[in-house]
């Protein structure tokens, strides 16, 4: 503890002692003395004889054991080893009645050592600032603790500006003027701005929280603001130049209509930070770091205004909104991530505990394909499994398919196509069966990519022949879709009506061909003595493509580096097929179906992984349909991806290409695109899942770049698609999704599974009703898997039962493990039983005169509440301990009284629920038990022959402590995660260069960040976002909820919910719902999602991912490793921080006011009074919660 805080808390203890604050009682807590036994009257006294030659009694069980429900250990720890001005009091010696000579020491001004950075460059403060900074100290010296005492427990950080309990509304022009603080703010080099606020539920799209600005230069300002719920910062110099990297697409959002905290820190340049650093936190979680500069208000020479809310920019006032501001504090240094977490701890929140309704069922997670941990392979030598495919066969067998990625989780290298089977609906699974795994190039120049690639599987069964097909992508050795040749290489040649694969020979220009039995023919049609294995026989068909000359193995035609074979195939993408006729137990050798379906203009052709379907009705009944997507050779992944299907009408003997969704498609503005030639970023659609409706239509659920769900419709079995692509208010975070069709109770529905975000996190199952016109009405959505979640596959496995195979991994796991869950229709459609109010779990006396009231969900005190008791008395609020616990003082004689309500003040729910105190009672023991009794009279009888009650003391509680459900509070530190996001290679630890590569849709690759063409088409024609905070030229709103109006709306350049072009300036949002910000060249440091769960760790995690899975540059803060919460409805909130009674997280109660002093004047009290005086002097120990040892 630093000297300042020690002295402050000591002064508080002395003041309380001086006015009669529990000198004897606190001494009793310190030393374990109980002056009034539980079986005695309140005015009983303790005789000298009772204490002569006796050691002090044991601490009460609930103190000595540390068993204080979810409260942590500082009380027990501090009381067991009390300190008075630096002299340690040995509790054990006291208990043994050993005398210890204590030397009197004089406190010095030297602060105790701690790990908190010393303040740097503290500015001079004027009298007003000094008065503000001493506000809390004055309160404490007057015997009043701040309402958030523990959240303010930050060492060596001086508030230089502080405002509490102000509002911006119509009465004050939505603005609180802070001009008197401007000179103080201009002196800061290192600083923290912390703001606690509650916006309106329908706040404007853009509004300011705190800002400084100029009455001369409208583009010279600093703002901490909110855009479409995303917290951001922006600073500009006198010329309007940006100080910081872009924050408009920072990942963390505030919760509209709820209490939030946003914290900004700035640090000047140092040797370690040559340009300085700024950070932005939302509700205590680091959202983004910028190393561009450490500029701040001191670098804005012309600023003349400081304000909360509406901002004066030159002659205009802009960016206003209605805000409730609980606190604005500016500190004289940059708080550390841990300190920001402490300061914001009351704004953490978890999910409301929802219970499943009767009949709703969901199984536990079963890991079917288990990936490695901590960058190490699993027991079978496999690092990663990816790309799930789940099929229910006609026999009821479940077949789970996967990419088995031996070396890493990337989309290239040694990948096998594998399956496992379950004949009991997923309870147990067979050993792995390998469909195919081509052998590695033993001399590859890069072993990590030194294998021909099979990737992305679709499973589908023909209901008539019972044959099961597996169709998957194939690439020669290299980086798959990212290693294709720039120029087209012809892959096949027609000769005498037959199609043969072309081989390219080193040093020659002609095209060799592979003909019957694998014999290689010369360009002029002559057979050679070279032979290619086209009918492989080795396990996993690993010898497919091996090249022999006579009986000598030369190499493999799919190898491309350091080849020992003179031949290779075209560097192109291929589509292969295997099949099983025994319910998935064995599989045929791969067959190349590429020449049947791939057109010359197609650069890439790949499947939409998961499952296909067989049409069950209509003129094309029996048609096997498999979703695929393509790119053209002009723009490849940057603007030409298009969803489509391939199909077979002859039970899989031949295959044909269906129409593309973007074939001859007219966009809303009249622009016509075609998949063979298009270059339109926003009109792209990629991996898809296909279903058939009862009316015969096909629905294609497509991964896209607009941030919401795109669905295409075909009326002819996939040959053509409607020009209009339906858009639904369902999140699409640019990752594969899975859909299936079902009929329940005579009605038709679609089930959709996908990641809800942020990024590839939080898997949801959604239910849509199919209307008569084929449109979808979305009814329900439920979280199926928290945390990491990417690709998935969904099947109906019973009349009202469904199975899901999906990608997930725990912290430290290699992306990914493929897990299985099953659930029923009631789980999907019945509403959860959710809390209707925040209730008191218990109100117990933890220490003499101090009640801890814990609620079942997070609450917040703004106006100090006073509890009304049934006997007409009251209990007084002290402070808020954590997100669920409030501390009150109470008279001893009021213990056992019921709480009837609030006499004054308020308690607010962080979930906006009503708060109920009904039925709660002041109890003097944990869980309502009676207080500890030191002397129990012997019981010699009984009632009706019943034996006497046993008087043994209850055993000490040694179990875990919890604040949420049954989960114990973690006490270990988590190792730093050094990988990327969603399985990308480990992130580099230097600043990331601008990404100029292609857009990836296979596996982990992210959306591109290359320059995007101006989009003049799109759907629904929403106006564009401007790339600068607009100047407000109209009047301020002065009535109710109305935000400050905006003017001059520029032309929209994107589509609905379009991706915003990279920019360092704050745009004014003018679009519609589900606006999605762009993939940018700046790398965000966020690991989870909006409003996600914080990992149990001493270090605050920082996001290291990119946009939709791109690798991140790690600046310096350990990556977030916890699981995240979903964004929809009430499920987007963080759980309460769990506190431990172990080391590193401690609790100490603040001193409570004693309502009466012990009786005096009795001869028998002499010894007791002496002990009381000693106890009183020692009672000045610190009663504050700390997270680090003194």
Coordinates of C-alpha atoms in Angstrom, one line a residue, residues 126 210 801 873 1167:
X126 CA -5.4 25.1 -9.5
X210 CA -16.2 14.2 -23.7
X801 CA -34.3 -33.7 -32.8
X873 CA -35.4 1.4 12.0
X1167 CA -9.0 -5.5 32.0

